[in-house]
């Protein structure tokens, strides 16, 4: 952890109380002058830290920016996800940045955020709107050692984790639309894009890209999305702290990733089904150039959607676009 992250962790741990410069300097093994210089730097980034000659330093508030040291300090210890966090002001797509890291052999668990993306993407090269400072646009590098077909489990687990994190921060009741949408009030508020590099029977790496519309206003969405997309702020009626949500999502992702790798997918699937608007509905799914119609019955053991067609066959669908018939 960097010095800034350690200072923020120590100040947060003191809660309403203060920590003296001497304590910090001893705890971190640097001079008091170095501590002071780091605190000044954090203040210039927008952190409100009170300094009193007698009591020391007291944490008051953090700015609504994503700052890697701050995210690491809040996240605490996780098993895999968030071992390292990087934040970019702007990038083409955070999935591109993580792909480069993956090719360079970086270990799984690194998370890359961007305040804005110039070429954020959805599935099949669709565009993902990612305005600056309003959402969470990030990607996670995973090396799950699963068969490529089983990677849907990771997408399913990400959706359950994302749903729980949003619910716990906002009190909203997000729903999951197979395979990768999080809806609030019937409109899309978050999406997941899983990209992978695989050999025949093994995933080399997977990149989990997550976009959450946190504090966007109607005007931040292009006109053609206003009918189908929404933000957590619009639904909750108040602006939400992005860093806090980011940390909650990473903690929940870490927990669900461990559940999947530990053979607990059935449990994840149950939770997913309990919150999924797709199960039980009559649907059309476009998958490649095929249109399949039927009733969504459940998830298979490896995360595919099982669809009962009008002829009574059970079809296993691993990817596609859903539209509801009734
Ligand atoms: C998705 O694709 O929903 C996956 C979105 C993943 C975005 C993240 S952001 C971080 C990482 N880096 C990236 O470049 N991508 C990931 P799909 O199911 O194909 O949905 C795409 C469709 O959602 C578009 O065609 C629009 O209709 C709609 N859309 C675009 N931007 C949106 C937004 N900000 N909020 C809600 N809907 C949006």
mmCIF file of C-alpha atoms and ligand atoms in Angstrom:
data_model
loop_
_atom_site.group_PDB
_atom_site.id
_atom_site.type_symbol
_atom_site.label_atom_id
_atom_site.label_comp_id
_atom_site.label_asym_id
_atom_site.label_seq_id
_atom_site.Cartn_x
_atom_site.Cartn_y
_atom_site.Cartn_z
ATOM 1 C CA UNK A 1 0.000 0.000 0.000
ATOM 2 C CA UNK A 2 1.283 3.492 -0.804
ATOM 3 C CA UNK A 3 1.977 6.014 1.926
ATOM 4 C CA UNK A 4 -1.180 7.982 1.022
ATOM 5 C CA UNK A 5 -3.310 4.852 1.312
ATOM 6 C CA UNK A 6 -1.742 4.006 4.682
ATOM 7 C CA UNK A 7 -2.369 7.532 5.975
ATOM 8 C CA UNK A 8 -6.008 7.443 4.851
ATOM 9 C CA UNK A 9 -6.450 4.003 6.427
ATOM 10 C CA UNK A 10 -5.025 5.193 9.748
ATOM 11 C CA UNK A 11 -7.144 8.366 9.763
ATOM 12 C CA UNK A 12 -10.318 6.456 8.881
ATOM 13 C CA UNK A 13 -9.609 3.870 11.568
ATOM 14 C CA UNK A 14 -9.567 6.707 14.133
ATOM 15 C CA UNK A 15 -13.158 7.595 13.146
ATOM 16 C CA UNK A 16 -14.148 10.879 14.811
ATOM 17 C CA UNK A 17 -10.880 10.916 16.725
ATOM 18 C CA UNK A 18 -7.509 12.331 15.780
ATOM 19 C CA UNK A 19 -4.140 10.742 15.156
ATOM 20 C CA UNK A 20 -1.013 12.685 16.054
ATOM 21 C CA UNK A 21 1.760 13.357 13.566
ATOM 22 C CA UNK A 22 4.147 11.502 15.873
ATOM 23 C CA UNK A 23 1.951 8.380 15.911
ATOM 24 C CA UNK A 24 1.571 8.415 12.149
ATOM 25 C CA UNK A 25 5.269 8.907 11.606
ATOM 26 C CA UNK A 26 6.093 6.022 13.913
ATOM 27 C CA UNK A 27 3.432 3.722 12.502
ATOM 28 C CA UNK A 28 4.474 4.352 8.904
ATOM 29 C CA UNK A 29 8.202 4.611 9.439
ATOM 30 C CA UNK A 30 8.620 8.052 7.861
ATOM 31 C CA UNK A 31 9.411 11.510 9.265
ATOM 32 C CA UNK A 32 6.701 13.838 10.577
ATOM 33 C CA UNK A 33 7.612 16.251 7.796
ATOM 34 C CA UNK A 34 6.922 13.518 5.237
ATOM 35 C CA UNK A 35 3.530 12.824 6.839
ATOM 36 C CA UNK A 36 2.693 16.525 6.726
ATOM 37 C CA UNK A 37 3.714 16.756 3.047
ATOM 38 C CA UNK A 38 1.454 13.801 2.144
ATOM 39 C CA UNK A 39 -1.463 15.291 4.093
ATOM 40 C CA UNK A 40 -1.029 18.609 2.261
ATOM 41 C CA UNK A 41 -1.085 16.717 -0.998
ATOM 42 C CA UNK A 42 -4.277 14.848 -0.050
ATOM 43 C CA UNK A 43 -5.878 18.166 0.901
ATOM 44 C CA UNK A 44 -5.001 19.595 -2.490
ATOM 45 C CA UNK A 45 -6.891 16.635 -4.022
ATOM 46 C CA UNK A 46 -10.001 17.651 -2.079
ATOM 47 C CA UNK A 47 -9.738 15.565 1.108
ATOM 48 C CA UNK A 48 -10.828 17.521 4.146
ATOM 49 C CA UNK A 49 -8.362 16.694 6.897
ATOM 50 C CA UNK A 50 -8.308 18.854 10.005
ATOM 51 C CA UNK A 51 -4.890 19.528 11.502
ATOM 52 C CA UNK A 52 -4.659 20.670 15.086
ATOM 53 C CA UNK A 53 -1.304 21.388 16.754
ATOM 54 C CA UNK A 54 -2.331 19.532 19.924
ATOM 55 C CA UNK A 55 -4.453 16.639 18.722
ATOM 56 C CA UNK A 56 -3.040 15.901 15.302
ATOM 57 C CA UNK A 57 -4.954 14.983 12.174
ATOM 58 C CA UNK A 58 -8.661 14.207 11.842
ATOM 59 C CA UNK A 59 -10.407 12.884 8.722
ATOM 60 C CA UNK A 60 -13.511 14.868 7.757
ATOM 61 C CA UNK A 61 -14.475 13.952 4.209
ATOM 62 C CA UNK A 62 -13.318 12.626 0.850
ATOM 63 C CA UNK A 63 -14.036 14.312 -2.504
ATOM 64 C CA UNK A 64 -16.247 12.626 -5.116
ATOM 65 C CA UNK A 65 -13.324 11.546 -7.223
ATOM 66 C CA UNK A 66 -11.929 8.092 -7.738
ATOM 67 C CA UNK A 67 -8.481 7.914 -6.258
ATOM 68 C CA UNK A 68 -6.605 4.621 -6.228
ATOM 69 C CA UNK A 69 -5.049 5.125 -2.786
ATOM 70 C CA UNK A 70 -8.400 6.030 -1.286
ATOM 71 C CA UNK A 71 -10.135 3.030 -2.861
ATOM 72 C CA UNK A 72 -7.387 0.685 -1.626
ATOM 73 C CA UNK A 73 -7.563 2.129 1.856
ATOM 74 C CA UNK A 74 -11.327 1.682 2.046
ATOM 75 C CA UNK A 75 -11.349 -1.754 0.470
ATOM 76 C CA UNK A 76 -9.250 -3.433 3.118
ATOM 77 C CA UNK A 77 -8.199 -7.029 2.624
ATOM 78 C CA UNK A 78 -9.813 -9.054 -0.148
ATOM 79 C CA UNK A 79 -8.980 -12.509 -1.483
ATOM 80 C CA UNK A 80 -8.378 -11.602 -5.126
ATOM 81 C CA UNK A 81 -10.272 -8.611 -6.426
ATOM 82 C CA UNK A 82 -8.723 -5.217 -5.799
ATOM 83 C CA UNK A 83 -5.186 -6.398 -5.004
ATOM 84 C CA UNK A 84 -4.142 -3.474 -7.115
ATOM 85 C CA UNK A 85 -6.258 -0.555 -8.300
ATOM 86 C CA UNK A 86 -5.451 1.948 -11.034
ATOM 87 C CA UNK A 87 -7.486 5.026 -11.915
ATOM 88 C CA UNK A 88 -7.268 6.866 -15.239
ATOM 89 C CA UNK A 89 -8.726 10.278 -15.933
ATOM 90 C CA UNK A 90 -9.754 9.155 -19.392
ATOM 91 C CA UNK A 91 -9.176 6.083 -21.512
ATOM 92 C CA UNK A 92 -10.634 4.457 -24.625
ATOM 93 C CA UNK A 93 -12.110 1.533 -22.708
ATOM 94 C CA UNK A 94 -10.992 0.158 -19.342
ATOM 95 C CA UNK A 95 -11.270 -3.316 -20.907
ATOM 96 C CA UNK A 96 -8.477 -2.288 -23.338
ATOM 97 C CA UNK A 97 -6.218 -1.214 -20.476
ATOM 98 C CA UNK A 98 -6.794 -4.475 -18.610
ATOM 99 C CA UNK A 99 -6.234 -6.513 -21.742
ATOM 100 C CA UNK A 100 -2.789 -4.986 -22.064
ATOM 101 C CA UNK A 101 -2.048 -5.818 -18.421
ATOM 102 C CA UNK A 102 -3.274 -9.366 -18.998
ATOM 103 C CA UNK A 103 -0.946 -9.804 -21.952
ATOM 104 C CA UNK A 104 1.918 -8.453 -19.879
ATOM 105 C CA UNK A 105 1.308 -11.303 -17.437
ATOM 106 C CA UNK A 106 -0.113 -9.240 -14.565
ATOM 107 C CA UNK A 107 -1.725 -11.320 -11.787
ATOM 108 C CA UNK A 108 -5.505 -11.557 -11.499
ATOM 109 C CA UNK A 109 -7.390 -9.144 -9.292
ATOM 110 C CA UNK A 110 -6.141 -5.831 -10.683
ATOM 111 C CA UNK A 111 -8.954 -3.307 -11.188
ATOM 112 C CA UNK A 112 -8.800 -0.371 -13.596
ATOM 113 C CA UNK A 113 -11.217 2.548 -13.297
ATOM 114 C CA UNK A 114 -11.581 5.522 -15.642
ATOM 115 C CA UNK A 115 -13.407 8.754 -14.875
ATOM 116 C CA UNK A 116 -14.459 8.771 -18.526
ATOM 117 C CA UNK A 117 -14.156 6.500 -21.544
ATOM 118 C CA UNK A 118 -13.952 7.759 -25.094
ATOM 119 C CA UNK A 119 -14.824 4.393 -26.593
ATOM 120 C CA UNK A 120 -16.671 2.518 -23.863
ATOM 121 C CA UNK A 121 -18.285 -0.558 -25.359
ATOM 122 C CA UNK A 122 -21.005 -3.094 -24.756
ATOM 123 C CA UNK A 123 -21.371 -6.510 -26.344
ATOM 124 C CA UNK A 124 -21.033 -6.924 -30.121
ATOM 125 C CA UNK A 125 -19.214 -3.599 -30.411
ATOM 126 C CA UNK A 126 -22.162 -1.547 -29.141
ATOM 127 C CA UNK A 127 -21.404 1.826 -27.650
ATOM 128 C CA UNK A 128 -21.461 2.378 -23.886
ATOM 129 C CA UNK A 129 -22.046 5.983 -22.805
ATOM 130 C CA UNK A 130 -19.483 6.890 -20.117
ATOM 131 C CA UNK A 131 -19.549 10.606 -19.196
ATOM 132 C CA UNK A 132 -16.822 11.991 -16.909
ATOM 133 C CA UNK A 133 -17.197 11.829 -13.142
ATOM 134 C CA UNK A 134 -20.776 10.513 -13.217
ATOM 135 C CA UNK A 135 -20.501 6.757 -13.159
ATOM 136 C CA UNK A 136 -18.319 3.800 -12.348
ATOM 137 C CA UNK A 137 -16.583 2.519 -15.449
ATOM 138 C CA UNK A 138 -14.119 -0.211 -14.566
ATOM 139 C CA UNK A 139 -12.646 -3.578 -15.484
ATOM 140 C CA UNK A 140 -11.239 -6.460 -13.489
ATOM 141 C CA UNK A 141 -8.622 -8.963 -14.629
ATOM 142 C CA UNK A 142 -9.469 -12.557 -13.742
ATOM 143 C CA UNK A 143 -7.675 -15.833 -14.361
ATOM 144 C CA UNK A 144 -10.319 -18.267 -13.174
ATOM 145 C CA UNK A 145 -8.931 -21.506 -14.621
ATOM 146 C CA UNK A 146 -12.416 -22.496 -15.851
ATOM 147 C CA UNK A 147 -13.490 -24.032 -19.135
ATOM 148 C CA UNK A 148 -14.516 -21.279 -21.581
ATOM 149 C CA UNK A 149 -18.160 -22.487 -21.513
ATOM 150 C CA UNK A 150 -18.241 -22.089 -17.741
ATOM 151 C CA UNK A 151 -17.244 -18.430 -17.827
ATOM 152 C CA UNK A 152 -20.927 -17.482 -17.872
ATOM 153 C CA UNK A 153 -20.797 -18.419 -14.174
ATOM 154 C CA UNK A 154 -18.524 -15.457 -13.587
ATOM 155 C CA UNK A 155 -20.882 -13.085 -15.411
ATOM 156 C CA UNK A 156 -23.806 -14.444 -13.408
ATOM 157 C CA UNK A 157 -21.852 -14.037 -10.164
ATOM 158 C CA UNK A 158 -20.927 -10.471 -11.124
ATOM 159 C CA UNK A 159 -24.569 -9.620 -11.626
ATOM 160 C CA UNK A 160 -25.533 -10.938 -8.183
ATOM 161 C CA UNK A 161 -22.631 -9.077 -6.572
ATOM 162 C CA UNK A 162 -23.467 -5.849 -8.366
ATOM 163 C CA UNK A 163 -27.123 -6.120 -7.433
ATOM 164 C CA UNK A 164 -26.358 -6.656 -3.743
ATOM 165 C CA UNK A 165 -23.924 -3.732 -3.620
ATOM 166 C CA UNK A 166 -26.410 -1.350 -5.259
ATOM 167 C CA UNK A 167 -29.194 -2.476 -2.954
ATOM 168 C CA UNK A 168 -27.121 -2.115 0.191
ATOM 169 C CA UNK A 169 -25.978 1.421 -0.627
ATOM 170 C CA UNK A 170 -29.210 2.797 -2.054
ATOM 171 C CA UNK A 171 -32.057 0.699 -0.672
ATOM 172 C CA UNK A 172 -33.301 0.370 -4.266
ATOM 173 C CA UNK A 173 -34.449 -3.046 -5.502
ATOM 174 C CA UNK A 174 -32.420 -3.735 -8.654
ATOM 175 C CA UNK A 175 -33.459 -6.572 -10.933
ATOM 176 C CA UNK A 176 -31.309 -8.709 -13.181
ATOM 177 C CA UNK A 177 -32.105 -9.192 -16.843
ATOM 178 C CA UNK A 178 -30.264 -12.110 -18.393
ATOM 179 C CA UNK A 179 -27.447 -12.175 -19.168
ATOM 180 C CA UNK A 180 -25.847 -8.980 -18.013
ATOM 181 C CA UNK A 181 -28.165 -6.067 -17.329
ATOM 182 C CA UNK A 182 -29.085 -4.535 -13.993
ATOM 183 C CA UNK A 183 -32.424 -2.774 -14.177
ATOM 184 C CA UNK A 184 -33.853 -0.302 -11.697
ATOM 185 C CA UNK A 185 -37.473 0.725 -12.128
ATOM 186 C CA UNK A 186 -37.501 -1.331 -15.339
ATOM 187 C CA UNK A 187 -34.652 0.625 -16.941
ATOM 188 C CA UNK A 188 -31.008 -0.300 -17.390
ATOM 189 C CA UNK A 189 -28.715 1.218 -14.759
ATOM 190 C CA UNK A 190 -25.682 -1.034 -15.166
ATOM 191 C CA UNK A 191 -24.196 -3.485 -17.636
ATOM 192 C CA UNK A 192 -21.499 -6.135 -17.613
ATOM 193 C CA UNK A 193 -19.213 -7.068 -20.487
ATOM 194 C CA UNK A 194 -17.120 -10.208 -20.079
ATOM 195 C CA UNK A 195 -14.358 -10.660 -22.639
ATOM 196 C CA UNK A 196 -12.012 -13.613 -22.666
ATOM 197 C CA UNK A 197 -8.911 -15.093 -24.124
ATOM 198 C CA UNK A 198 -9.039 -18.863 -24.106
ATOM 199 C CA UNK A 199 -7.411 -22.023 -25.275
ATOM 200 C CA UNK A 200 -9.607 -24.939 -26.269
ATOM 201 C CA UNK A 201 -10.390 -26.123 -22.751
ATOM 202 C CA UNK A 202 -9.135 -23.362 -20.476
ATOM 203 C CA UNK A 203 -9.692 -19.662 -20.015
ATOM 204 C CA UNK A 204 -6.325 -17.866 -20.155
ATOM 205 C CA UNK A 205 -7.804 -14.681 -18.773
ATOM 206 C CA UNK A 206 -11.155 -12.969 -18.542
ATOM 207 C CA UNK A 207 -11.833 -9.266 -18.403
ATOM 208 C CA UNK A 208 -14.895 -8.284 -16.485
ATOM 209 C CA UNK A 209 -16.014 -4.808 -17.553
ATOM 210 C CA UNK A 210 -18.672 -3.125 -15.439
ATOM 211 C CA UNK A 211 -20.476 0.119 -16.098
ATOM 212 C CA UNK A 212 -22.769 1.640 -13.460
ATOM 213 C CA UNK A 213 -24.808 4.787 -14.114
ATOM 214 C CA UNK A 214 -24.426 6.372 -10.685
ATOM 215 C CA UNK A 215 -24.993 10.138 -10.824
ATOM 216 C CA UNK A 216 -25.990 10.730 -14.438
ATOM 217 C CA UNK A 217 -28.889 13.075 -15.090
ATOM 218 C CA UNK A 218 -31.298 12.619 -17.989
ATOM 219 C CA UNK A 219 -29.263 15.076 -20.055
ATOM 220 C CA UNK A 220 -26.140 12.927 -19.691
ATOM 221 C CA UNK A 221 -27.757 10.139 -21.714
ATOM 222 C CA UNK A 222 -28.028 10.440 -25.501
ATOM 223 C CA UNK A 223 -31.654 10.984 -26.569
ATOM 224 C CA UNK A 224 -32.114 7.409 -27.837
ATOM 225 C CA UNK A 225 -31.199 5.960 -24.424
ATOM 226 C CA UNK A 226 -33.456 8.103 -22.230
ATOM 227 C CA UNK A 227 -36.378 5.727 -22.585
ATOM 228 C CA UNK A 228 -34.397 2.596 -21.693
ATOM 229 C CA UNK A 229 -31.635 3.797 -19.351
ATOM 230 C CA UNK A 230 -31.602 5.387 -15.915
ATOM 231 C CA UNK A 231 -29.171 6.253 -13.143
ATOM 232 C CA UNK A 232 -29.106 5.348 -9.454
ATOM 233 C CA UNK A 233 -29.332 9.055 -8.635
ATOM 234 C CA UNK A 234 -32.478 9.434 -10.748
ATOM 235 C CA UNK A 235 -34.078 6.409 -9.069
ATOM 236 C CA UNK A 236 -32.947 7.116 -5.500
ATOM 237 C CA UNK A 237 -33.606 10.860 -5.712
ATOM 238 C CA UNK A 238 -30.176 11.762 -4.343
ATOM 239 C CA UNK A 239 -26.570 11.843 -5.494
ATOM 240 C CA UNK A 240 -24.596 8.820 -4.349
ATOM 241 C CA UNK A 241 -20.973 8.505 -3.211
ATOM 242 C CA UNK A 242 -19.236 6.767 -6.105
ATOM 243 C CA UNK A 243 -16.126 5.632 -4.218
ATOM 244 C CA UNK A 244 -18.237 4.032 -1.506
ATOM 245 C CA UNK A 245 -20.281 2.161 -4.094
ATOM 246 C CA UNK A 246 -17.118 1.122 -5.954
ATOM 247 C CA UNK A 247 -15.672 -0.416 -2.808
ATOM 248 C CA UNK A 248 -18.912 -2.234 -1.960
ATOM 249 C CA UNK A 249 -19.061 -3.684 -5.475
ATOM 250 C CA UNK A 250 -15.454 -4.911 -5.301
ATOM 251 C CA UNK A 251 -16.080 -6.532 -1.903
ATOM 252 C CA UNK A 252 -19.199 -8.301 -3.160
ATOM 253 C CA UNK A 253 -17.438 -9.356 -6.377
ATOM 254 C CA UNK A 254 -14.586 -10.787 -4.366
ATOM 255 C CA UNK A 255 -17.045 -12.801 -2.279
ATOM 256 C CA UNK A 256 -18.967 -14.153 -5.280
ATOM 257 C CA UNK A 257 -15.849 -14.919 -7.298
ATOM 258 C CA UNK A 258 -14.653 -17.027 -4.369
ATOM 259 C CA UNK A 259 -18.075 -18.732 -4.193
ATOM 260 C CA UNK A 260 -17.887 -19.689 -7.896
ATOM 261 C CA UNK A 261 -14.305 -20.955 -7.732
ATOM 262 C CA UNK A 262 -15.075 -22.854 -4.547
ATOM 263 C CA UNK A 263 -17.796 -24.859 -6.305
ATOM 264 C CA UNK A 264 -20.642 -22.793 -4.886
ATOM 265 C CA UNK A 265 -22.212 -21.742 -8.165
ATOM 266 C CA UNK A 266 -25.548 -23.398 -7.339
ATOM 267 C CA UNK A 267 -25.989 -21.003 -4.431
ATOM 268 C CA UNK A 268 -25.110 -18.005 -6.614
ATOM 269 C CA UNK A 269 -27.548 -19.228 -9.257
ATOM 270 C CA UNK A 270 -30.363 -19.449 -6.684
ATOM 271 C CA UNK A 271 -29.754 -15.891 -5.597
ATOM 272 C CA UNK A 272 -29.577 -14.789 -9.212
ATOM 273 C CA UNK A 273 -32.863 -16.488 -10.084
ATOM 274 C CA UNK A 274 -34.572 -14.900 -7.096
ATOM 275 C CA UNK A 275 -33.847 -11.449 -8.508
ATOM 276 C CA UNK A 276 -34.079 -12.127 -12.195
ATOM 277 C CA UNK A 277 -36.913 -10.723 -14.262
ATOM 278 C CA UNK A 278 -36.110 -13.092 -17.126
ATOM 279 C CA UNK A 279 -37.008 -16.400 -15.452
ATOM 280 C CA UNK A 280 -40.591 -17.504 -16.005
ATOM 281 C CA UNK A 281 -41.156 -15.064 -18.868
ATOM 282 C CA UNK A 282 -42.026 -15.737 -22.477
ATOM 283 C CA UNK A 283 -39.089 -14.440 -24.506
ATOM 284 C CA UNK A 284 -37.439 -14.014 -27.841
ATOM 285 C CA UNK A 285 -33.678 -14.295 -27.771
ATOM 286 C CA UNK A 286 -31.516 -13.264 -30.678
ATOM 287 C CA UNK A 287 -28.345 -15.334 -30.584
ATOM 288 C CA UNK A 288 -26.075 -14.852 -33.579
ATOM 289 C CA UNK A 289 -28.425 -14.906 -36.579
ATOM 290 C CA UNK A 290 -30.947 -17.191 -34.876
ATOM 291 C CA UNK A 291 -34.124 -16.126 -33.106
ATOM 292 C CA UNK A 292 -35.215 -18.524 -30.367
ATOM 293 C CA UNK A 293 -38.577 -18.197 -28.663
ATOM 294 C CA UNK A 294 -39.802 -19.821 -25.504
ATOM 295 C CA UNK A 295 -40.252 -19.620 -21.781
ATOM 296 C CA UNK A 296 -37.153 -19.041 -19.619
ATOM 297 C CA UNK A 297 -37.074 -21.877 -17.072
ATOM 298 C CA UNK A 298 -33.853 -21.574 -15.119
ATOM 299 C CA UNK A 299 -30.097 -21.353 -15.248
ATOM 300 C CA UNK A 300 -28.075 -24.443 -16.054
ATOM 301 C CA UNK A 301 -25.216 -25.571 -13.806
ATOM 302 C CA UNK A 302 -22.719 -23.644 -15.886
ATOM 303 C CA UNK A 303 -24.731 -20.448 -16.104
ATOM 304 C CA UNK A 304 -26.540 -20.826 -19.440
ATOM 305 C CA UNK A 305 -30.206 -19.867 -19.735
ATOM 306 C CA UNK A 306 -32.541 -22.829 -20.236
ATOM 307 C CA UNK A 307 -35.403 -21.966 -22.544
ATOM 308 C CA UNK A 308 -38.435 -24.221 -23.130
ATOM 309 C CA UNK A 309 -39.436 -23.735 -26.759
ATOM 310 C CA UNK A 310 -43.006 -24.033 -28.014
ATOM 311 C CA UNK A 311 -42.172 -27.556 -29.210
ATOM 312 C CA UNK A 312 -41.216 -28.537 -25.677
ATOM 313 C CA UNK A 313 -37.465 -28.745 -26.281
ATOM 314 C CA UNK A 314 -35.107 -27.336 -23.710
ATOM 315 C CA UNK A 315 -32.566 -25.010 -25.378
ATOM 316 C CA UNK A 316 -29.347 -23.972 -23.694
ATOM 317 C CA UNK A 317 -28.520 -20.359 -24.511
ATOM 318 C CA UNK A 318 -25.104 -18.988 -23.558
ATOM 319 C CA UNK A 319 -25.338 -15.533 -25.137
ATOM 320 C CA UNK A 320 -27.931 -13.366 -26.769
ATOM 321 C CA UNK A 321 -30.261 -10.396 -26.559
ATOM 322 C CA UNK A 322 -33.540 -10.831 -24.779
ATOM 323 C CA UNK A 323 -36.829 -9.188 -25.619
ATOM 324 C CA UNK A 324 -39.922 -9.944 -23.571
ATOM 325 C CA UNK A 325 -43.054 -11.082 -25.400
ATOM 326 C CA UNK A 326 -45.511 -10.503 -22.631
HETATM 327 C C1 LIG B 1 -23.481 -4.002 -21.795
HETATM 328 O O1 LIG B 1 -23.522 -4.311 -23.126
HETATM 329 O O2 LIG B 1 -24.422 -3.732 -21.099
HETATM 330 C C2 LIG B 1 -22.062 -4.000 -21.198
HETATM 331 C C3 LIG B 1 -21.636 -2.625 -20.743
HETATM 332 C C4 LIG B 1 -20.269 -2.673 -20.114
HETATM 333 C C5 LIG B 1 -19.693 -1.306 -19.907
HETATM 334 C C6 LIG B 1 -18.398 -1.357 -19.150
HETATM 335 S S1 LIG B 1 -17.832 0.216 -18.658
HETATM 336 C C7 LIG B 1 -16.294 -0.413 -18.213
HETATM 337 C C8 LIG B 1 -15.929 -1.456 -19.259
HETATM 338 N N1 LIG B 1 -15.252 -0.830 -20.366
HETATM 339 C C9 LIG B 1 -15.962 -0.897 -21.493
HETATM 340 O O3 LIG B 1 -15.610 -0.425 -22.601
HETATM 341 N N2 LIG B 1 -17.119 -1.564 -21.258
HETATM 342 C C10 LIG B 1 -17.227 -1.991 -19.877
HETATM 343 P P1 LIG B 1 -24.860 -4.565 -23.958
HETATM 344 O O4 LIG B 1 -25.732 -5.539 -23.253
HETATM 345 O O5 LIG B 1 -24.393 -4.882 -25.327
HETATM 346 O O6 LIG B 1 -25.600 -3.172 -23.906
HETATM 347 C C11 LIG B 1 -25.208 -2.071 -24.700
HETATM 348 C C12 LIG B 1 -26.437 -1.211 -24.911
HETATM 349 O O7 LIG B 1 -26.790 -0.569 -23.678
HETATM 350 C C13 LIG B 1 -26.239 -0.069 -25.897
HETATM 351 O O8 LIG B 1 -26.481 -0.511 -27.218
HETATM 352 C C14 LIG B 1 -27.275 0.947 -25.438
HETATM 353 O O9 LIG B 1 -28.571 0.612 -25.915
HETATM 354 C C15 LIG B 1 -27.294 0.747 -23.928
HETATM 355 N N3 LIG B 1 -26.406 1.712 -23.235
HETATM 356 C C16 LIG B 1 -25.294 2.364 -23.667
HETATM 357 N N4 LIG B 1 -24.741 3.118 -22.719
HETATM 358 C C17 LIG B 1 -25.542 2.970 -21.613
HETATM 359 C C18 LIG B 1 -25.492 3.480 -20.294
HETATM 360 N N5 LIG B 1 -24.522 4.283 -19.877
HETATM 361 N N6 LIG B 1 -26.478 3.097 -19.451
HETATM 362 C C19 LIG B 1 -27.468 2.245 -19.823
HETATM 363 N N7 LIG B 1 -27.565 1.737 -21.063
HETATM 364 C C20 LIG B 1 -26.605 2.081 -21.951
#
